[in-house]
Coordinates of C-alpha atoms in Angstrom, one line a residue:
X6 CA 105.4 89.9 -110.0
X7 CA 107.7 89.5 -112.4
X8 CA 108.6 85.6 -113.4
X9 CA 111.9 86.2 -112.1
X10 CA 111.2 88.3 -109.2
X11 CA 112.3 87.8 -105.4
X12 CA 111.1 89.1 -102.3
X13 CA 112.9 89.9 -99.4
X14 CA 111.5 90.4 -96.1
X15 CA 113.1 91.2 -92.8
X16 CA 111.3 89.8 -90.1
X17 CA 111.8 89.5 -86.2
X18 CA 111.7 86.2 -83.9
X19 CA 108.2 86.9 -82.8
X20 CA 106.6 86.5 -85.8
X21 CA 109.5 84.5 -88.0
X22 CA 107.7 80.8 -87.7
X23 CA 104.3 82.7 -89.0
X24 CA 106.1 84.9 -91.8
X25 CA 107.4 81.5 -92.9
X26 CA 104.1 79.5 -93.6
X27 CA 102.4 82.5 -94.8
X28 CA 105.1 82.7 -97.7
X29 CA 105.3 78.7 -98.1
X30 CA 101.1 78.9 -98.6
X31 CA 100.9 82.1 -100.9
X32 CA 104.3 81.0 -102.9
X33 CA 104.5 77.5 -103.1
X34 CA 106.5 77.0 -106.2
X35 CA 108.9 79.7 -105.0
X36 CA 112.2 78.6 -103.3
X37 CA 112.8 80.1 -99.9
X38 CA 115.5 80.6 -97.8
X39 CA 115.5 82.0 -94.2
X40 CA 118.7 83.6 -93.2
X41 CA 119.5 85.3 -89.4
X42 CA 121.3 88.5 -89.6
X43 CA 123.0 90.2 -87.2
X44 CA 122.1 93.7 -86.2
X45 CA 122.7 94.5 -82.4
X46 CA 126.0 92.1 -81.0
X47 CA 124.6 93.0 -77.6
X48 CA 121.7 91.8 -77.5
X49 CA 118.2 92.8 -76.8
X50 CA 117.2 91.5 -73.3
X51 CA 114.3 88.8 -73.5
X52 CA 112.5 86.5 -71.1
X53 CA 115.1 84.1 -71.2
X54 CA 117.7 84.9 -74.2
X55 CA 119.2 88.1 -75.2
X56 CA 118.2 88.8 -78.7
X57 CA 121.3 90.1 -81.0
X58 CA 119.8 89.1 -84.7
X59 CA 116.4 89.0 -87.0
X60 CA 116.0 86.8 -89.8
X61 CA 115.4 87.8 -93.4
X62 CA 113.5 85.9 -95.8
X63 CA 114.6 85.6 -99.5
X64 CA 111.9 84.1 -101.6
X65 CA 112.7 83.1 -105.4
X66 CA 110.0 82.6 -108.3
X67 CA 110.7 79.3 -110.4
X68 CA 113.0 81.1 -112.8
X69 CA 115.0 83.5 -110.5
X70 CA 118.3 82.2 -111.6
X71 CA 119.7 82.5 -108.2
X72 CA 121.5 84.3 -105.8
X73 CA 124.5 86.6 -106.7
X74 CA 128.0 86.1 -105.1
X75 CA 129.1 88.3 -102.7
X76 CA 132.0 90.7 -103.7
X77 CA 135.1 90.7 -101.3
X78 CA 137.2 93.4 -100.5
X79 CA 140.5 93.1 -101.6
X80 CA 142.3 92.2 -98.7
X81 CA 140.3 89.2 -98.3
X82 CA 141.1 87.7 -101.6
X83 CA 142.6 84.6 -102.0
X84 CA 145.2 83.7 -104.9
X85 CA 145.7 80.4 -107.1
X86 CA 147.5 79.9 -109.6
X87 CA 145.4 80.6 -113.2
X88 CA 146.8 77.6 -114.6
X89 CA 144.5 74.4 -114.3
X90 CA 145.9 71.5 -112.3
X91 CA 144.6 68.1 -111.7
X92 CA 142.0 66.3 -113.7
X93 CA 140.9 67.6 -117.2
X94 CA 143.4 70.4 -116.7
X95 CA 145.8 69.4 -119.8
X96 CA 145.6 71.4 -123.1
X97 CA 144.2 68.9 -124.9
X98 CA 140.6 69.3 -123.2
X99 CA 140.3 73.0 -124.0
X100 CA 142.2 74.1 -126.9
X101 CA 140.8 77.6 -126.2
X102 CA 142.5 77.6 -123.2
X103 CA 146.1 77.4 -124.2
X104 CA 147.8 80.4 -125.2
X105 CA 150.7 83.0 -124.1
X106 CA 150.2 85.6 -121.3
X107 CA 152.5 88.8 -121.7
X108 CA 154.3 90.0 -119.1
X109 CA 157.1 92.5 -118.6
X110 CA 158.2 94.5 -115.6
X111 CA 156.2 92.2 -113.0
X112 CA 152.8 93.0 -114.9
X113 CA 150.6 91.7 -117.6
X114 CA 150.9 93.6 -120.9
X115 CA 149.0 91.6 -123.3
X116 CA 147.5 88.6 -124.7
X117 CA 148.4 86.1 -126.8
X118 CA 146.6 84.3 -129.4
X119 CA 145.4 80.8 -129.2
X120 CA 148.6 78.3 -130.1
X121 CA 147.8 76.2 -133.3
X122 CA 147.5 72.4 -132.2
X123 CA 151.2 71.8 -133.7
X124 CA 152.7 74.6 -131.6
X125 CA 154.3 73.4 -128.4
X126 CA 156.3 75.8 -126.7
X127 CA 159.8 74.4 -125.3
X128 CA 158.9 76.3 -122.0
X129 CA 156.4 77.7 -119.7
X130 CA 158.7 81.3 -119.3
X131 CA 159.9 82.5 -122.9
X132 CA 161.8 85.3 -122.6
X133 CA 161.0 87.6 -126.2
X134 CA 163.3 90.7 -127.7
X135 CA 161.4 93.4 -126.9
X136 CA 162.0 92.4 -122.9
X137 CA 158.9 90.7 -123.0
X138 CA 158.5 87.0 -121.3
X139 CA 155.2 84.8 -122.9
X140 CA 153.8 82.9 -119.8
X141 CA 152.0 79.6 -120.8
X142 CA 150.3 77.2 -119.2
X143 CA 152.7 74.8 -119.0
X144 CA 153.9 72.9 -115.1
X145 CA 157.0 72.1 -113.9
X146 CA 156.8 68.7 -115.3
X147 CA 156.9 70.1 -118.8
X148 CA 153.2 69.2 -118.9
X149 CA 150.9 71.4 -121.1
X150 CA 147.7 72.4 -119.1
X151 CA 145.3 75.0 -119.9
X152 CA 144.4 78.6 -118.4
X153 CA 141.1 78.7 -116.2
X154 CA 139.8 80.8 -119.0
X155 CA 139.8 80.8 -122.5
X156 CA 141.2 83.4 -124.5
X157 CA 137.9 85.5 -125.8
X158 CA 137.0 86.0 -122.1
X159 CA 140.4 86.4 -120.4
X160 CA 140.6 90.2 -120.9
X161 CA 137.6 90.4 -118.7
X162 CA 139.1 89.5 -115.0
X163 CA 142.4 91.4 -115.8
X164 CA 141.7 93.4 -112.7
X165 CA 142.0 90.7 -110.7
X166 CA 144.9 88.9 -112.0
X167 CA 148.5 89.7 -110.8
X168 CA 152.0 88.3 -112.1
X169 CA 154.2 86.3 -109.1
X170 CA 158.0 84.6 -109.1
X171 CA 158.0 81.5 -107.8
X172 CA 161.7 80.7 -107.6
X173 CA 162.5 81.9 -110.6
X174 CA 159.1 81.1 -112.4
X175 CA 156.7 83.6 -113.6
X176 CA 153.3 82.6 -112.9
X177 CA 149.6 84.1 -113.3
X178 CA 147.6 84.1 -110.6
X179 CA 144.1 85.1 -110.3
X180 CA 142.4 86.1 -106.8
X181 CA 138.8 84.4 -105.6
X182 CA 137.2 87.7 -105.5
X183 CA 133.7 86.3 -104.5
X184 CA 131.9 83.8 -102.3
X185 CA 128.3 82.6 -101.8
X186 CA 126.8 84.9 -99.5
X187 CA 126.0 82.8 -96.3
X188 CA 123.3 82.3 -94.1
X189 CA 124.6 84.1 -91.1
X190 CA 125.1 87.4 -91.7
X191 CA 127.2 89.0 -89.2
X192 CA 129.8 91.8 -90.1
X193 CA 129.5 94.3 -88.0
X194 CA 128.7 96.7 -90.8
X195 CA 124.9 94.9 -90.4
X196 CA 124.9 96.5 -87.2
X197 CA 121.5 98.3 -87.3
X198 CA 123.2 101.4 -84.5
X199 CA 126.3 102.7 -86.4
X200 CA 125.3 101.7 -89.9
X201 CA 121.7 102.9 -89.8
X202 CA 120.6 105.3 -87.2
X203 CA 124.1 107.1 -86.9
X204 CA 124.1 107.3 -90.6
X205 CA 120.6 109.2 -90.7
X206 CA 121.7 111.6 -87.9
X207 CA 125.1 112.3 -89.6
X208 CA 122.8 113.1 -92.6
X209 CA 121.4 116.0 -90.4
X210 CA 118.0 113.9 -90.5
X211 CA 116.1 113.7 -87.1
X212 CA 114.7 109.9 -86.7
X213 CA 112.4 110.1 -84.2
X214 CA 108.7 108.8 -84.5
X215 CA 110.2 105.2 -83.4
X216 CA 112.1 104.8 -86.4
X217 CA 114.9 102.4 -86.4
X218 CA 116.9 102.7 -89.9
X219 CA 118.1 99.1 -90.9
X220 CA 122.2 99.0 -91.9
X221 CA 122.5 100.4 -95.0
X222 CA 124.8 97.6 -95.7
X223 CA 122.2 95.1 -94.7
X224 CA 119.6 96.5 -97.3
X225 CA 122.7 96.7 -100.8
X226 CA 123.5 93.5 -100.1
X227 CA 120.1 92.1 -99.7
X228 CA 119.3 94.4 -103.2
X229 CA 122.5 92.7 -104.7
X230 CA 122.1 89.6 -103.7
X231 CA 118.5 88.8 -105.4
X232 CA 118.9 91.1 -108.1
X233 CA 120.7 92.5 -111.5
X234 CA 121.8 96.1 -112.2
X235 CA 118.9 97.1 -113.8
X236 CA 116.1 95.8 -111.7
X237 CA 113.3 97.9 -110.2
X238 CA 113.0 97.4 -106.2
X239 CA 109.9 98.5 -104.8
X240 CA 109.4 98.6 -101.0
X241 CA 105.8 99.4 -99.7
X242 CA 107.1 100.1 -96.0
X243 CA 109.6 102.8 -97.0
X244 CA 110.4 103.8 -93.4
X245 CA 113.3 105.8 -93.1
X246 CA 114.2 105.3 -97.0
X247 CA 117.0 102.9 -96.7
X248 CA 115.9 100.8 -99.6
X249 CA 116.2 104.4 -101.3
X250 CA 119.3 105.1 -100.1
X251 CA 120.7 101.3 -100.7
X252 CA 120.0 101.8 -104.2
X253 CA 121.3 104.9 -104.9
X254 CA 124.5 103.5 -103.6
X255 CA 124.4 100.6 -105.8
X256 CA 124.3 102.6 -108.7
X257 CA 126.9 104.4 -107.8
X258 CA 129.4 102.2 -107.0
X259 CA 128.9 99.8 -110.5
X260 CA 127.3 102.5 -112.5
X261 CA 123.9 100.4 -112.3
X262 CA 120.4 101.8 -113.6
X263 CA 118.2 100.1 -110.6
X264 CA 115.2 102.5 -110.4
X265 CA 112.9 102.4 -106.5
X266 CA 109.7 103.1 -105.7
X267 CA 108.9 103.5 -101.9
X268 CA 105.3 104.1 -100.3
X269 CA 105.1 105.3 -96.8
X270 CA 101.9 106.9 -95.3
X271 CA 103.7 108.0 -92.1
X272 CA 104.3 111.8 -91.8
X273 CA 107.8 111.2 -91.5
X274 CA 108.0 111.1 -95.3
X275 CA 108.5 114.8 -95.3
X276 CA 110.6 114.8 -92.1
X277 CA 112.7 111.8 -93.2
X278 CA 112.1 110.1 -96.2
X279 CA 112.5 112.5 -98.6
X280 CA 115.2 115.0 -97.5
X281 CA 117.3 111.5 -96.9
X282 CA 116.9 111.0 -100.6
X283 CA 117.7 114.7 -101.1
X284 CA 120.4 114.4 -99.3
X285 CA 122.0 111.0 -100.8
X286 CA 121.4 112.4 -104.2
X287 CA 123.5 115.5 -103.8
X288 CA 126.4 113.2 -101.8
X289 CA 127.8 109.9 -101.3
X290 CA 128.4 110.7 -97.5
X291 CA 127.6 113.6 -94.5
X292 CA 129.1 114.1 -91.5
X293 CA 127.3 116.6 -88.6
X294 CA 125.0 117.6 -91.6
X295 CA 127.3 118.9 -93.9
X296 CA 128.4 117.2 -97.6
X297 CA 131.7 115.5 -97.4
X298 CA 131.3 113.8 -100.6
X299 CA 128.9 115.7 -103.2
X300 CA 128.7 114.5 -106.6
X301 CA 130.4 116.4 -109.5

């Protein structure tokens, strides 16, 4: 293993407590973290609870540096204001920190550079001649604070900053765009049915032999979560080739390099395995068989 590898392994209750002391005695300076995830919201019947989730392990060497932060869909973002507030939020504890935000037509046009320490703007809205108004980070109070980022790293979360009137004030805000990923995972797109098996079929692939395809959301995020966009994930139960499949669709959404090596001794590696790869390669997405998405 790599000295800053992970292992992920998906597990269900009849064997979770075992899986879990096996892992604590053959990694025992690895941190581990058992999380339940949600795959079938009605439930397996048992002898005396209906089953709806497995667990998934996620075991860390000593110098993984952690897991990523999940990446939120836009319409669950929430806002704050860029400017600092409260304590250690005045200009004078990050000089890199105070300078002018261009706006002009309700959106950001530019950047400022930092103000020298005998500058002090007279306001937090200046209005400019060219029509443009430089936003600082100054409160209501007349206070100077301090942007939430400095001025040589600013640029980078432009995407996810936006200009809004308060009353007459131009502010910057900048939207939480991530969160820890939790130990219950249970969006429906984990739902092993429509986001694994129904997948495959729409592929034009037959499943049978017993195979159950896991989510294909299930296995990016586990990929993403434990891992950067340039790692190589091997999975020695390849299955149905999700972890393929995952992968691929990694890569294509953040233009990533992860490479994947699968080993499967099941016939179904002709049948299923590879012309699912085939398939994924040449398009994003299939529906009934046929390409609705193929790749320029």
């Amino acid at each position: 293993l790599d000295k800053k590898s992970a292992i992920c392994v998906a597990i269900d209750e009849n064997e979770q407590e075992s899986l879990g002391m096996l892992l604590s005695n053959s990694f025992p300076q690895f941190r581990k973290h058992c999380i339940a995830l949600v795959h079938n919201k009605k439930g397996i019947q048992g002898q005396d609870f209906s089953y709806c989730h497995e667990y998934a392990y996620f075991v860390l060497s000593p110098e993984h540096e952690g897991i990523n932060e999940k990446i939120l869909p836009e319409s669950d973002w929430d806002w704050a204001n860029l400017r600092k507030w409260g304590s250690e939020s005045t200009r004078d504890t990050a000089a890199n920190c105070f300078y002018p935000i261009f706006v002009k037509d309700n959106a950001i046009v530019g950047f400022g550079e930092v103000c020298a320490k005998d500058e002090h703007p007279v306001s937090n809205n200046i209005q400019l001649d060219t029509g443009v108004i430089a936003v600082y980070p100054i409160d209501s109070s007349g206070i100077e604070r301090k942007w939430r980022y400095e001025r040589k790293t600013v640029e980078k979360i432009l995407h996810i900053l936006r200009v809004v009137n308060i009353k007459g004030e131009i502010q910057i805000h900048k939207a939480k765009n991530n969160q820890k990923f939790k130990t219950l995972w249970s969006d429906n797109k984990y739902i092993a049915g429509d986001y694994g098996t129904k997948i495959v079929t729409e592929m034009g692939v037959n499943t049978d032999n017993n195979l159950f395809p896991k989510s294909i959301y299930a296995v990016k995020d586990a990929i993403y979560a434990v891992s950067d966009s340039k790692a190589l994930i091997l999975d020695y139960y390849g299955g149905s080739g999700t972890t393929a499949h995952a992968t691929i669709a990694l890569n294509r959404e953040d233009h990533g390099t992860r490479k994947y090596i699968l080993v499967e001794q099941g016939e179904y590696f002709d049948t299923v395995i590879k012309p699912r790869i085939q398939k994924v390669i040449y398009s994003a997405d299939w529906k009934e068989g046929k390409p609705t998405n193929p790749e320029s």
